[in-house]
Amino acid sequence: MEKDFWGEPTYDSHLVKTCHRLRQKLLQEFDTEDLRIMIGQNIGLKYLIPMALETLKDNVLAEGDLYEGDLLKSVLTSDKDFWENEKDNFEDLEKLIRENEDLIREMDPRLLKNFDNLKKK
């Protein structure tokens, strides 16, 4: 992804092993769960956020392995510094939220609070 080789995991946890494995997976092979995991760990945001936004345009409540809307939650709780430097992606996210605000509010209003927190600089 970032041409930064991590080597073998040095910590024995499922999440760490999964992230190491996903860093070696081709981006075109990523599914919603892969995006959710990596974005949730703030790994490869430059590459994965645009992919996630495309997925969310098709279904704002796209679901990985946890629950409906889990990808959106990972995006909305990702690193604020990333978003400050990625104005175009932020505009796409803001449009996505605005177009789906009623559905998001009905599904989980906390997601809108996550978005408000992301907007705060």
PDB file of C-alpha atoms in Angstrom:
ATOM      1  CA  MET A   1       0.000   0.000   0.000  1.00  0.00           C
ATOM      2  CA  GLU A   2       2.436   2.660   1.158  1.00  0.00           C
ATOM      3  CA  LYS A   3       5.476   0.664   0.027  1.00  0.00           C
ATOM      4  CA  ASP A   4       6.383   0.227   3.685  1.00  0.00           C
ATOM      5  CA  PHE A   5       7.185  -3.389   4.558  1.00  0.00           C
ATOM      6  CA  TRP A   6       6.046  -4.294   8.063  1.00  0.00           C
ATOM      7  CA  GLY A   7       7.588  -7.724   8.336  1.00  0.00           C
ATOM      8  CA  GLU A   8       5.954 -10.373  10.477  1.00  0.00           C
ATOM      9  CA  PRO A   9       3.566  -9.351  13.290  1.00  0.00           C
ATOM     10  CA  THR A  10       5.323  -9.021  16.632  1.00  0.00           C
ATOM     11  CA  TYR A  11       2.121  -8.968  18.668  1.00  0.00           C
ATOM     12  CA  ASP A  12      -0.092 -12.055  18.883  1.00  0.00           C
ATOM     13  CA  SER A  13      -3.579 -10.694  18.282  1.00  0.00           C
ATOM     14  CA  HIS A  14      -6.163 -11.455  15.638  1.00  0.00           C
ATOM     15  CA  LEU A  15      -6.452  -7.772  14.670  1.00  0.00           C
ATOM     16  CA  VAL A  16      -2.701  -7.284  14.286  1.00  0.00           C
ATOM     17  CA  LYS A  17      -2.350 -10.438  12.208  1.00  0.00           C
ATOM     18  CA  THR A  18      -5.322  -9.430  10.071  1.00  0.00           C
ATOM     19  CA  CYS A  19      -3.890  -5.961   9.408  1.00  0.00           C
ATOM     20  CA  HIS A  20      -0.533  -7.447   8.437  1.00  0.00           C
ATOM     21  CA  ARG A  21      -2.265  -9.876   6.092  1.00  0.00           C
ATOM     22  CA  LEU A  22      -4.430  -7.150   4.536  1.00  0.00           C
ATOM     23  CA  ARG A  23      -1.412  -4.950   3.838  1.00  0.00           C
ATOM     24  CA  GLN A  24      -0.256  -7.664   1.442  1.00  0.00           C
ATOM     25  CA  LYS A  25      -3.631  -8.065  -0.273  1.00  0.00           C
ATOM     26  CA  LEU A  26      -4.261  -6.389  -3.627  1.00  0.00           C
ATOM     27  CA  LEU A  27      -6.479  -3.322  -3.232  1.00  0.00           C
ATOM     28  CA  GLN A  28      -8.851  -4.470  -5.974  1.00  0.00           C
ATOM     29  CA  GLU A  29      -9.507  -7.580  -3.875  1.00  0.00           C
ATOM     30  CA  PHE A  30     -10.571  -5.639  -0.768  1.00  0.00           C
ATOM     31  CA  ASP A  31     -14.139  -6.165   0.386  1.00  0.00           C
ATOM     32  CA  THR A  32     -16.220  -4.079   2.781  1.00  0.00           C
ATOM     33  CA  GLU A  33     -14.899  -5.871   5.852  1.00  0.00           C
ATOM     34  CA  ASP A  34     -11.295  -5.350   4.765  1.00  0.00           C
ATOM     35  CA  LEU A  35     -11.957  -1.637   4.314  1.00  0.00           C
ATOM     36  CA  ARG A  36     -13.690  -1.426   7.684  1.00  0.00           C
ATOM     37  CA  ILE A  37     -10.827  -3.087   9.519  1.00  0.00           C
ATOM     38  CA  MET A  38      -8.012  -1.101   7.950  1.00  0.00           C
ATOM     39  CA  ILE A  39      -9.781   2.262   8.077  1.00  0.00           C
ATOM     40  CA  GLY A  40     -10.734   1.539  11.679  1.00  0.00           C
ATOM     41  CA  GLN A  41      -7.013   1.214  12.408  1.00  0.00           C
ATOM     42  CA  ASN A  42      -6.157   4.331  10.338  1.00  0.00           C
ATOM     43  CA  ILE A  43      -4.020   2.273   7.993  1.00  0.00           C
ATOM     44  CA  GLY A  44      -3.704   3.268   4.333  1.00  0.00           C
ATOM     45  CA  LEU A  45      -6.362   5.967   4.521  1.00  0.00           C
ATOM     46  CA  LYS A  46      -5.015   7.724   1.421  1.00  0.00           C
ATOM     47  CA  TYR A  47      -5.867   4.626  -0.619  1.00  0.00           C
ATOM     48  CA  LEU A  48      -8.772   3.123   1.275  1.00  0.00           C
ATOM     49  CA  ILE A  49     -10.988   6.130   2.038  1.00  0.00           C
ATOM     50  CA  PRO A  50     -11.705   6.772  -1.673  1.00  0.00           C
ATOM     51  CA  MET A  51     -12.579   3.088  -2.056  1.00  0.00           C
ATOM     52  CA  ALA A  52     -14.820   3.227   0.995  1.00  0.00           C
ATOM     53  CA  LEU A  53     -16.575   6.340  -0.306  1.00  0.00           C
ATOM     54  CA  GLU A  54     -17.334   4.527  -3.574  1.00  0.00           C
ATOM     55  CA  THR A  55     -18.779   1.608  -1.595  1.00  0.00           C
ATOM     56  CA  LEU A  56     -20.819   3.984   0.567  1.00  0.00           C
ATOM     57  CA  LYS A  57     -22.196   5.792  -2.502  1.00  0.00           C
ATOM     58  CA  ASP A  58     -23.779   2.494  -3.522  1.00  0.00           C
ATOM     59  CA  ASN A  59     -25.012   1.774  -0.003  1.00  0.00           C
ATOM     60  CA  VAL A  60     -24.398   4.299   2.758  1.00  0.00           C
ATOM     61  CA  LEU A  61     -25.038   1.555   5.325  1.00  0.00           C
ATOM     62  CA  ALA A  62     -22.682  -0.973   3.720  1.00  0.00           C
ATOM     63  CA  GLU A  63     -21.903  -3.740   6.168  1.00  0.00           C
ATOM     64  CA  GLY A  64     -18.695  -5.565   6.949  1.00  0.00           C
ATOM     65  CA  ASP A  65     -18.827  -8.420   9.451  1.00  0.00           C
ATOM     66  CA  LEU A  66     -20.221  -6.448  12.396  1.00  0.00           C
ATOM     67  CA  TYR A  67     -23.432  -4.566  11.624  1.00  0.00           C
ATOM     68  CA  GLU A  68     -25.204  -2.437   9.059  1.00  0.00           C
ATOM     69  CA  GLY A  69     -23.367   0.882   8.791  1.00  0.00           C
ATOM     70  CA  ASP A  70     -20.067  -0.365  10.261  1.00  0.00           C
ATOM     71  CA  LEU A  71     -18.025   0.876   7.283  1.00  0.00           C
ATOM     72  CA  LEU A  72     -19.513   4.353   7.604  1.00  0.00           C
ATOM     73  CA  LYS A  73     -18.686   4.377  11.312  1.00  0.00           C
ATOM     74  CA  SER A  74     -15.062   3.464  10.580  1.00  0.00           C
ATOM     75  CA  VAL A  75     -14.835   6.259   8.019  1.00  0.00           C
ATOM     76  CA  LEU A  76     -16.438   8.798  10.361  1.00  0.00           C
ATOM     77  CA  THR A  77     -14.176   7.913  13.268  1.00  0.00           C
ATOM     78  CA  SER A  78     -10.954   7.840  11.247  1.00  0.00           C
ATOM     79  CA  ASP A  79      -8.047  10.224  11.779  1.00  0.00           C
ATOM     80  CA  LYS A  80      -9.108  13.893  11.664  1.00  0.00           C
ATOM     81  CA  ASP A  81      -5.692  14.925  10.367  1.00  0.00           C
ATOM     82  CA  PHE A  82      -6.260  12.832   7.268  1.00  0.00           C
ATOM     83  CA  TRP A  83      -9.483  14.677   6.519  1.00  0.00           C
ATOM     84  CA  GLU A  84      -7.907  18.101   7.017  1.00  0.00           C
ATOM     85  CA  ASN A  85      -5.461  17.302   4.220  1.00  0.00           C
ATOM     86  CA  GLU A  86      -8.005  15.605   1.942  1.00  0.00           C
ATOM     87  CA  LYS A  87     -10.536  18.331   1.181  1.00  0.00           C
ATOM     88  CA  ASP A  88     -11.922  16.632  -1.946  1.00  0.00           C
ATOM     89  CA  ASN A  89     -12.573  13.400  -0.089  1.00  0.00           C
ATOM     90  CA  PHE A  90     -14.145  15.360   2.758  1.00  0.00           C
ATOM     91  CA  GLU A  91     -16.457  17.142   0.330  1.00  0.00           C
ATOM     92  CA  ASP A  92     -17.487  13.752  -1.082  1.00  0.00           C
ATOM     93  CA  LEU A  93     -18.150  12.484   2.441  1.00  0.00           C
ATOM     94  CA  GLU A  94     -20.131  15.575   3.356  1.00  0.00           C
ATOM     95  CA  LYS A  95     -22.278  15.204   0.219  1.00  0.00           C
ATOM     96  CA  LEU A  96     -22.838  11.525   1.008  1.00  0.00           C
ATOM     97  CA  ILE A  97     -23.954  12.364   4.557  1.00  0.00           C
ATOM     98  CA  ARG A  98     -26.212  15.183   3.376  1.00  0.00           C
ATOM     99  CA  GLU A  99     -27.886  12.987   0.723  1.00  0.00           C
ATOM    100  CA  ASN A 100     -28.513  10.183   3.234  1.00  0.00           C
ATOM    101  CA  GLU A 101     -29.064  12.139   6.422  1.00  0.00           C
ATOM    102  CA  ASP A 102     -32.598  10.884   7.082  1.00  0.00           C
ATOM    103  CA  LEU A 103     -31.629   7.242   6.581  1.00  0.00           C
ATOM    104  CA  ILE A 104     -28.534   7.636   8.762  1.00  0.00           C
ATOM    105  CA  ARG A 105     -30.525   9.380  11.491  1.00  0.00           C
ATOM    106  CA  GLU A 106     -33.110   6.592  11.426  1.00  0.00           C
ATOM    107  CA  MET A 107     -30.480   3.832  11.502  1.00  0.00           C
ATOM    108  CA  ASP A 108     -28.051   5.272  14.054  1.00  0.00           C
ATOM    109  CA  PRO A 109     -28.096   8.992  14.931  1.00  0.00           C
ATOM    110  CA  ARG A 110     -24.696   8.615  16.612  1.00  0.00           C
ATOM    111  CA  LEU A 111     -23.184   8.427  13.126  1.00  0.00           C
ATOM    112  CA  LEU A 112     -24.238  12.031  12.511  1.00  0.00           C
ATOM    113  CA  LYS A 113     -22.551  12.996  15.785  1.00  0.00           C
ATOM    114  CA  ASN A 114     -19.418  11.211  14.572  1.00  0.00           C
ATOM    115  CA  PHE A 115     -19.581  13.322  11.424  1.00  0.00           C
ATOM    116  CA  ASP A 116     -20.022  16.521  13.446  1.00  0.00           C
ATOM    117  CA  ASN A 117     -16.958  15.578  15.494  1.00  0.00           C
ATOM    118  CA  LEU A 118     -14.993  14.976  12.316  1.00  0.00           C
ATOM    119  CA  LYS A 119     -15.940  18.433  11.012  1.00  0.00           C
ATOM    120  CA  LYS A 120     -14.627  20.158  14.140  1.00  0.00           C
ATOM    121  CA  LYS A 121     -11.106  21.336  13.630  1.00  0.00           C
TER     122      LYS A 121
END
